[in-house]
XYZ file of C-alpha atoms in Angstrom:
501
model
C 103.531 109.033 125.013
C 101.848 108.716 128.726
C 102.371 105.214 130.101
C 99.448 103.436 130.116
C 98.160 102.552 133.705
C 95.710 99.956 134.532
C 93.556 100.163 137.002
C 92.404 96.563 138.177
C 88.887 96.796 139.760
C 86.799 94.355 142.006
C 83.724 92.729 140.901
C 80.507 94.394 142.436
C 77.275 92.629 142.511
C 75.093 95.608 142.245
C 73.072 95.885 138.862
C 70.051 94.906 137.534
C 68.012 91.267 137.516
C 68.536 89.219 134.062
C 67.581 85.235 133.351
C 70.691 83.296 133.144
C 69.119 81.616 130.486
C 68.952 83.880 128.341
C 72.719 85.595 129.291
C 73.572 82.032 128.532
C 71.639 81.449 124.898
C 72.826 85.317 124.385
C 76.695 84.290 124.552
C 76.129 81.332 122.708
C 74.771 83.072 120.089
C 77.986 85.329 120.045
C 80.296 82.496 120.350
C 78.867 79.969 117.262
C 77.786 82.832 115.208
C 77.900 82.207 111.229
C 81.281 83.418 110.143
C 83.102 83.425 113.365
C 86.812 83.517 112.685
C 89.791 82.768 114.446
C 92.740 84.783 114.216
C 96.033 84.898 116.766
C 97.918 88.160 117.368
C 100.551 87.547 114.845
C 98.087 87.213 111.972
C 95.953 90.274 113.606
C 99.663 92.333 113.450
C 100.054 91.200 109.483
C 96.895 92.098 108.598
C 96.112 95.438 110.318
C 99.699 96.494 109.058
C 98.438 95.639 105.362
C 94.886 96.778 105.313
C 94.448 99.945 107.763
C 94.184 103.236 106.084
C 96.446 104.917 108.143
C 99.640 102.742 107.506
C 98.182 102.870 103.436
C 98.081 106.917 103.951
C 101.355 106.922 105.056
C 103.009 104.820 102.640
C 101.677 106.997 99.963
C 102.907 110.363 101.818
C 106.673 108.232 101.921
C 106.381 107.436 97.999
C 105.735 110.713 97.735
C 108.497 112.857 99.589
C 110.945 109.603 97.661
C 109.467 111.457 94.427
C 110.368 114.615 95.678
C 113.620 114.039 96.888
C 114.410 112.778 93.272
C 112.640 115.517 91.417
C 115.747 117.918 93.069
C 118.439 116.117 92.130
C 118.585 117.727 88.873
C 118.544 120.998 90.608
C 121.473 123.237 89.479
C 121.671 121.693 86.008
C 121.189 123.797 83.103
C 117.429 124.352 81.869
C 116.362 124.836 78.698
C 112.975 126.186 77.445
C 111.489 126.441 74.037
C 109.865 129.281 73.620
C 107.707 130.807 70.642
C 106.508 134.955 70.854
C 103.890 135.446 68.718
C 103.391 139.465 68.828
C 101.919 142.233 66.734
C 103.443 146.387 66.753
C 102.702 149.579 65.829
C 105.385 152.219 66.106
C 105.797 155.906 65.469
C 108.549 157.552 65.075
C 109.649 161.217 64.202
C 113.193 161.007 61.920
C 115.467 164.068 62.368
C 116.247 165.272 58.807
C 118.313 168.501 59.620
C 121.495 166.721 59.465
C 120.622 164.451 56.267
C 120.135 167.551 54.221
C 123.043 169.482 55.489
C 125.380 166.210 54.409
C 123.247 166.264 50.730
C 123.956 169.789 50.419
C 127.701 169.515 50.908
C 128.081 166.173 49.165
C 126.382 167.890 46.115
C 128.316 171.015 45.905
C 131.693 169.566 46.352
C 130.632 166.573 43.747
C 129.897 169.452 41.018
C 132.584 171.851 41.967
C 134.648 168.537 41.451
C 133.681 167.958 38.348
C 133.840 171.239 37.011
C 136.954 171.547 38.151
C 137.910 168.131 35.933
C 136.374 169.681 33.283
C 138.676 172.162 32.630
C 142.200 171.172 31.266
C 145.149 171.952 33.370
C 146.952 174.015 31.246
C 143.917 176.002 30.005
C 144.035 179.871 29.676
C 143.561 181.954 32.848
C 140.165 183.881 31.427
C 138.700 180.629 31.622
C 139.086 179.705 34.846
C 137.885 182.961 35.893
C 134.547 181.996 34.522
C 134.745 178.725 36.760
C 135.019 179.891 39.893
C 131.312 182.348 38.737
C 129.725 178.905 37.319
C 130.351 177.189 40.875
C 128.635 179.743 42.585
C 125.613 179.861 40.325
C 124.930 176.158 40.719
C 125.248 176.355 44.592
C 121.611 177.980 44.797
C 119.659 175.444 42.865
C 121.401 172.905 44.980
C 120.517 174.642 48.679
C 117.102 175.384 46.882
C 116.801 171.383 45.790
C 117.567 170.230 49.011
C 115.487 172.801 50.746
C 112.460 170.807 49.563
C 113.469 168.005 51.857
C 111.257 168.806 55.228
C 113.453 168.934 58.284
C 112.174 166.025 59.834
C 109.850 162.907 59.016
C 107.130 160.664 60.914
C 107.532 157.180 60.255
C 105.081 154.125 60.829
C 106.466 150.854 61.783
C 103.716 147.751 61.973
C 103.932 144.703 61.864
C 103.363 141.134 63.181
C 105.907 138.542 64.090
C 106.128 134.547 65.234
C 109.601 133.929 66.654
C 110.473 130.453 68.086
C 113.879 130.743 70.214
C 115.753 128.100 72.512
C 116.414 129.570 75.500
C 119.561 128.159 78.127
C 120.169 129.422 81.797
C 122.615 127.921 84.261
C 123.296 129.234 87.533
C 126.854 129.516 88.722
C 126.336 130.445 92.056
C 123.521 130.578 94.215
C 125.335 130.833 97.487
C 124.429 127.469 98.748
C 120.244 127.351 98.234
C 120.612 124.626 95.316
C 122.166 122.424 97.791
C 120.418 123.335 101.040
C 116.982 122.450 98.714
C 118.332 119.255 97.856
C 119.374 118.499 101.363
C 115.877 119.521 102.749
C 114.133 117.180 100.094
C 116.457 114.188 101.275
C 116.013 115.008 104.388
C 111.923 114.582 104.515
C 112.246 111.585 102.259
C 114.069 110.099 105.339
C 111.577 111.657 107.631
C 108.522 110.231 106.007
C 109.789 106.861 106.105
C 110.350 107.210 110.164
C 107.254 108.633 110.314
C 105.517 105.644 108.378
C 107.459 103.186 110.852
C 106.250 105.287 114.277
C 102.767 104.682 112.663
C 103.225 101.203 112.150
C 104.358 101.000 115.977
C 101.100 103.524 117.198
C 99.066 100.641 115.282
C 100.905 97.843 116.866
C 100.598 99.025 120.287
C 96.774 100.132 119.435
C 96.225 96.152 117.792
C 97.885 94.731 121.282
C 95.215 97.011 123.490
C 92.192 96.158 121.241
C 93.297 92.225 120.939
C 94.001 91.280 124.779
C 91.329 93.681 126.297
C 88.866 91.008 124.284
C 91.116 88.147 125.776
C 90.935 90.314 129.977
C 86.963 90.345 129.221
C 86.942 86.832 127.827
C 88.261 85.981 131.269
C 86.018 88.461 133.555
C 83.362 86.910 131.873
C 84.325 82.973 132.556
C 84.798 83.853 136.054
C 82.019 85.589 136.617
C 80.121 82.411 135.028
C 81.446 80.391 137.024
C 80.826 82.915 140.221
C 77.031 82.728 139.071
C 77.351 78.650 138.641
C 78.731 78.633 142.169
C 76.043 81.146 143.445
C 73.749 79.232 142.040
C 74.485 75.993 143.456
C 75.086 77.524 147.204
C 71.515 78.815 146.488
C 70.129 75.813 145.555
C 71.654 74.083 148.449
C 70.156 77.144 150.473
C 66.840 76.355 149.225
C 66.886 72.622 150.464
C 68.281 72.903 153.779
C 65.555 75.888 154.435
C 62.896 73.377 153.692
C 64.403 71.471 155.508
C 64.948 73.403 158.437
C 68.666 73.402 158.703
C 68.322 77.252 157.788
C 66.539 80.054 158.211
C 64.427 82.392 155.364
C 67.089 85.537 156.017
C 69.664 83.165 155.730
C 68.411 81.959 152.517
C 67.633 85.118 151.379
C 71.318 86.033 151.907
C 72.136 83.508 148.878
C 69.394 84.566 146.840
C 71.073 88.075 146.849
C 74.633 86.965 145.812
C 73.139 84.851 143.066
C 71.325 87.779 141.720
C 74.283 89.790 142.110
C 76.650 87.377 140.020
C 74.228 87.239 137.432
C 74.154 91.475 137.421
C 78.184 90.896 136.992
C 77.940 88.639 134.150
C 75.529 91.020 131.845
C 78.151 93.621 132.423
C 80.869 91.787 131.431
C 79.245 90.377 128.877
C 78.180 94.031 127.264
C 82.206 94.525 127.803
C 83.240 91.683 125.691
C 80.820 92.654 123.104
C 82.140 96.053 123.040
C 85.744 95.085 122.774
C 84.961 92.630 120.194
C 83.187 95.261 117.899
C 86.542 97.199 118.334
C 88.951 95.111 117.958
C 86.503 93.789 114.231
C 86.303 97.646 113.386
C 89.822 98.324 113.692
C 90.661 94.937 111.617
C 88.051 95.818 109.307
C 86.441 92.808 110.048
C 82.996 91.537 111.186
C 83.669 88.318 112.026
C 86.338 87.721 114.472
C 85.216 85.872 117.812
C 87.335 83.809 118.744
C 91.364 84.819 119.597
C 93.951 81.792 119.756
C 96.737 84.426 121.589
C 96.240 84.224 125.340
C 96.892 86.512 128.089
C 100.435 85.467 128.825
C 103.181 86.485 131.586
C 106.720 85.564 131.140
C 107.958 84.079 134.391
C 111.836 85.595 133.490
C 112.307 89.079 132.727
C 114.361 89.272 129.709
C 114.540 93.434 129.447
C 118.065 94.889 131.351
C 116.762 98.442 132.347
C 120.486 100.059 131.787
C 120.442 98.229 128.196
C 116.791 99.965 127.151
C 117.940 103.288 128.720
C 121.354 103.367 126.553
C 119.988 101.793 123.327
C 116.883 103.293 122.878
C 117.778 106.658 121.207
C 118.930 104.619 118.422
C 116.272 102.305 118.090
C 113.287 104.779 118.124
C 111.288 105.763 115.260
C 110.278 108.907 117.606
C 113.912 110.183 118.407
C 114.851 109.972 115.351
C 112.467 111.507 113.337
C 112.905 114.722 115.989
C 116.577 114.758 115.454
C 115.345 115.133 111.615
C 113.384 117.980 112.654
C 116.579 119.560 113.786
C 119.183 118.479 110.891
C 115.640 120.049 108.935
C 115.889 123.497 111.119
C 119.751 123.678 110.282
C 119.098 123.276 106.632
C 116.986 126.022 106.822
C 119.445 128.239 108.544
C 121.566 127.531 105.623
C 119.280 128.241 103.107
C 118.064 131.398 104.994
C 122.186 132.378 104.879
C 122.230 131.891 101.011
C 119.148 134.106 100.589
C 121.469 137.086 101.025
C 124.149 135.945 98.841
C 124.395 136.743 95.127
C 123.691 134.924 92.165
C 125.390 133.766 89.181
C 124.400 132.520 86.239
C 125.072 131.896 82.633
C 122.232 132.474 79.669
C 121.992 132.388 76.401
C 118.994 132.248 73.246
C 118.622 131.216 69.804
C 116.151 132.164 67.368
C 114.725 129.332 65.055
C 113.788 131.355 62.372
C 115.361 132.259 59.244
C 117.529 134.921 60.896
C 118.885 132.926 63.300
C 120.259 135.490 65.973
C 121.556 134.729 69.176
C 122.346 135.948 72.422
C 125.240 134.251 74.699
C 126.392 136.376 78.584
C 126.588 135.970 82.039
C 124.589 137.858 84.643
C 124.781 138.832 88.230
C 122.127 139.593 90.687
C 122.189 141.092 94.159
C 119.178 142.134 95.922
C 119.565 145.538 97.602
C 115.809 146.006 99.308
C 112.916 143.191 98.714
C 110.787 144.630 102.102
C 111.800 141.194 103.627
C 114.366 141.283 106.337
C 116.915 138.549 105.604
C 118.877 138.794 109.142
C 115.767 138.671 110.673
C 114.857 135.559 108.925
C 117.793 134.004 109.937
C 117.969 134.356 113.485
C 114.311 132.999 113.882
C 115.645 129.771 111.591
C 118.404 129.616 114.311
C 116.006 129.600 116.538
C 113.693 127.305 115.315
C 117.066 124.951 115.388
C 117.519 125.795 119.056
C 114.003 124.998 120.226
C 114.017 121.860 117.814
C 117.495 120.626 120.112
C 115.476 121.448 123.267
C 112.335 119.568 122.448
C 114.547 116.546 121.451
C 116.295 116.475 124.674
C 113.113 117.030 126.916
C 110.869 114.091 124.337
C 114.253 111.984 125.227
C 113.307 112.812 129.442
C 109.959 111.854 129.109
C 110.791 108.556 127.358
C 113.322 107.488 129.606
C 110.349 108.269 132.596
C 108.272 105.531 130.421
C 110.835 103.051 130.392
C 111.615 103.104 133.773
C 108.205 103.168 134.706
C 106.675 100.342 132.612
C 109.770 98.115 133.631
C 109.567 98.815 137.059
C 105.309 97.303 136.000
C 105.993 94.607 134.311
C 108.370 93.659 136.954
C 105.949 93.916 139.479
C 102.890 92.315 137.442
C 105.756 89.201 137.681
C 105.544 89.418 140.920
C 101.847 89.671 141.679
C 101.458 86.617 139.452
C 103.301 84.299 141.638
C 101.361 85.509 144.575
C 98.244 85.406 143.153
C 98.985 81.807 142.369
C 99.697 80.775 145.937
C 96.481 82.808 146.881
C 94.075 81.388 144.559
C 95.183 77.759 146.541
C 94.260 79.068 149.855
C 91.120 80.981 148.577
C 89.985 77.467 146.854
C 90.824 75.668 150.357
C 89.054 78.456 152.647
C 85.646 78.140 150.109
C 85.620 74.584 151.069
C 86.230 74.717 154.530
C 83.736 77.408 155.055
C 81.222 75.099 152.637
C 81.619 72.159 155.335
C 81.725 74.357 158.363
C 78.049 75.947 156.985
C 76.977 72.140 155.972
C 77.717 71.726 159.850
C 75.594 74.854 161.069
C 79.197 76.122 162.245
C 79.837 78.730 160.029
C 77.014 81.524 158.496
C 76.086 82.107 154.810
C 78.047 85.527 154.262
C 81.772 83.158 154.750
C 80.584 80.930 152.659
C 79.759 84.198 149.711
C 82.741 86.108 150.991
C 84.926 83.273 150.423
C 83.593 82.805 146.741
C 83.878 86.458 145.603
C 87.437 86.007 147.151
C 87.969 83.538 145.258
C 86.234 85.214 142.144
C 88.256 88.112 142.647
C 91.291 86.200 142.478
C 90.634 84.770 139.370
C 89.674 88.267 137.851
C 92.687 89.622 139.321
C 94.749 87.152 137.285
C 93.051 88.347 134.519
C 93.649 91.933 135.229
C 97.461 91.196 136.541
C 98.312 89.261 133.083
C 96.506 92.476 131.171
C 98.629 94.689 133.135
C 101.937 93.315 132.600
C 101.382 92.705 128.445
C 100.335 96.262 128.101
C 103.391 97.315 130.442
C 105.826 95.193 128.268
C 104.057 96.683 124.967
C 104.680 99.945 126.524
C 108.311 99.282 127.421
C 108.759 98.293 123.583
C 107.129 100.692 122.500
C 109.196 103.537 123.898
C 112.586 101.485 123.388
C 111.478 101.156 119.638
C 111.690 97.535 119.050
C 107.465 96.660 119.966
C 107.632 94.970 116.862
C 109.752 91.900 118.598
C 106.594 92.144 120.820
C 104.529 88.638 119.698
C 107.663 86.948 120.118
C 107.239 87.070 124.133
C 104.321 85.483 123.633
C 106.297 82.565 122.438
C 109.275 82.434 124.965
C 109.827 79.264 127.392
C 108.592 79.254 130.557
C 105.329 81.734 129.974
C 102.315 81.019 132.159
C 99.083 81.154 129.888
C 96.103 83.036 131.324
C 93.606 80.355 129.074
């Protein structure tokens, strides 16, 4: 993600004319408003992570790949259907006779010639069996003519309608790896989903930390440029007397006028800012009511972070590395599975009928596919692929977060750094404001030192502002990219913090 960079900006008295009465009754109004709630960023953290629809969305896409991932775990066991065919046919069919009658013919002229042929005592005369052997040939044409009646062939009608209930069993044997490559690509999203519902959790964190402290940075922009317009009020004021006076002139006095004018331009804008941030940071906490933020700006005089540490540590600790390294362990699977779609299958069957015949069917059967129009090598090399470009992409996301780290360290660092200076400024700015105060008091010094030195002094105080801004969105960014921005709100508690109040 691109570190964020802040920008601080000066204070420029160039917009439009308001009352500061009524800039004043307006921010009242926003500060003791019915309802107003106060929340710190620790509470803010606990309740954005409960309630926001995103983080709820995610949690129910997690559940679901977990439901997944346990639906497969039965894959590869046997499975067993019940089925019931309910089915009506008609069937016609033309019966061959020929052979039928040939068989009758024979059968009944050797069955009579037998029995004639019992008939006749052994030992009986030879004139006798002369007469036999005549007799057996006289029945033979009644018995050819008989079963000449019978037509050589027949057309038989078969219809009929049938309800068979059966219990069907099939098992596979061997599936060359795809039951196991499935189950390993369910598991594997399961764990994905839950990385991605933590990366969300730290997109909302680091969004929550933006949202709360910009309110704080405008709080601040908008005390100091109250208390510009208090002080540019007052030198007016002062103006105003000594020109009646006749310590001053009108231009000089005019000079005044302008600045006060100008400070009270600066305050309407930062006081549309604050309101703006505040409707934000109450939309994105699903709130209406939240004014008033008990987490200041903060800057921790001691730099905890080792860059070496962050730089070695971090591929283990984030939620972004390692959910791309389960995009590749995902691409692999699928090269497996691809592999196993040319392999034979294996598998054991077998069916049972429920009715009153009860017949069954037991076997094993084999499949191979010889030509589907889908080019299986073809789909393997671009899983492969999609493996290769997954390792690439993790290495170059891996560059690009290492480029945060460095950068938001070497930020925070320096925000540290500005801080202490713009402490030992904001001494001398306070001491040059009063010095040029007396030397104008003592017509030795002109009206624009006496405004230059309080916008200097204005601008320091923003700058704090700004400067404490920059270095807790630096150190959210650090965390962030390391993976651990969730130990974030417990810098705001470390010893020896300076408070931005």
């Amino acid at each position: 993600m691109p570190l964020l960079e802040i920008q601080p900006f000066k204070l420029k008295f160039n917009l439009s004319s308001v009352l500061y009465l009524s800039l004043t009754c307006t921010t009242c109004f926003i500060s003791h408003s019915a309802g107003a709630q106060s929340i710190s960023y620790a509470q803010a953290e606990q309740e954005l992570l409960q309630s926001s629809y995103s983080n709820q969305a995610n949690q129910a896409l997690q559940q679901s790949a977990q439901l997944q991932a346990q639906a497969m775990k039965g894959l590869g066991l046997p499975r067993v259907d019940l089925n019931v065919r309910a089915y009506a046919f008609h069937n016609e069919l033309d019966v061959p006779l020929g052979a039928l009658k040939n068989n009758l013919e024979h059968t009944l002229s050797q069955g009579v010639n037998n029995k004639i042929d019992e008939t006749l005592p052994s030992d009986v005369a030879d004139p006798l069996k002369d007469v036999a052997d005549p007799l057996k040939d006289a029945l033979q044409q009644p018995i050819r003519d008989g079963v000449g009646l019978i037509p050589d062939s027949s057309q038989v009608v078969l219809d009929d309608q049938v309800i068979r209930p059966t219990v069907s069993v099939m098992m596979p044997l061997y599936t060359g790896g795809l039951t196991s490559s499935a189950k390993e690509i369910a598991n594997i999203q399961a764990q994905r989903s839950k990385l991605n519902t933590e990366q969300q959790q730290d997109i909302q964190r680091f969004e929550l930390i933006q949202a709360y402290f910009n309110v704080q940075l405008q709080k601040k922009l908008l005390d100091s440029s109250r208390f510009n317009l208090k002080a540019m009020q007052q030198h007016y004021d002062n103006a105003l007397k000594m020109e009646r006076q006749g310590f001053i002139s009108r231009g000089q006095r005019m000079q005044f006028e302008v600045a006060k004018n100008n400070a009270q331009r600066s305050e309407q804008n930062t006081e549309a800012n604050l309101r703006s941030s505040l409707f934000k940071l109450n939309n994105l906490l699903q709130s209406s009511e939240i004014t008033d933020l008990t987490t200041p700006l903060f800057i921790n005089q001691q730099n905890h972070q080792n860059l070496n540490a962050l730089l070695k540590t971090y591929q283990q600790q984030s939620s972004l590395i390692r959910k791309i390294q389960m995009d590749t362990q995902l691409a692999n699977a699928n090269v497996k599975a691809q592999s196993a779609a040319k392999k034979p299958n294996v598998f054991a069957f077998g069916e049972y009928s429920l009715d009153d015949k009860q017949n069954w069917i037991v076997g094993v059967a084999a499949r191979y596919n010889l030509f589907s129009g889908i080019d299986k090598n073809k789909n393997i090399q671009a899983a492969e692929l999609q493996r290769y470009a997954s390792e690439l992409m993790t290495e170059r996301t891996k560059q690009e977060i290492e480029t945060v780290i460095y950068s938001s360290y070497n930020e925070l660092t320096s925000a540290q750094q500005s801080h202490a200076l713009i402490l030992a400024n904001m001494q001398a700015a306070q001491e040059n404001l009063r010095i040029q105060q007396l030397s104008f008091k003592e017509d030795m010094g002109t009206a624009s030192q006496v405004i230059d030195a309080q916008n200097a002094l204005n601008t320091l105080q923003s700058d704090m502002a700004l400067n404490a801004y920059k270095y807790v969105m630096s150190l959210a960014t650090l965390l962030q990219s390391h993976g651990s921005i969730d130990q974030f709100q417990s810098y705001a508690n470390q010893a020896q913090t300076d408070f931005i109040r």
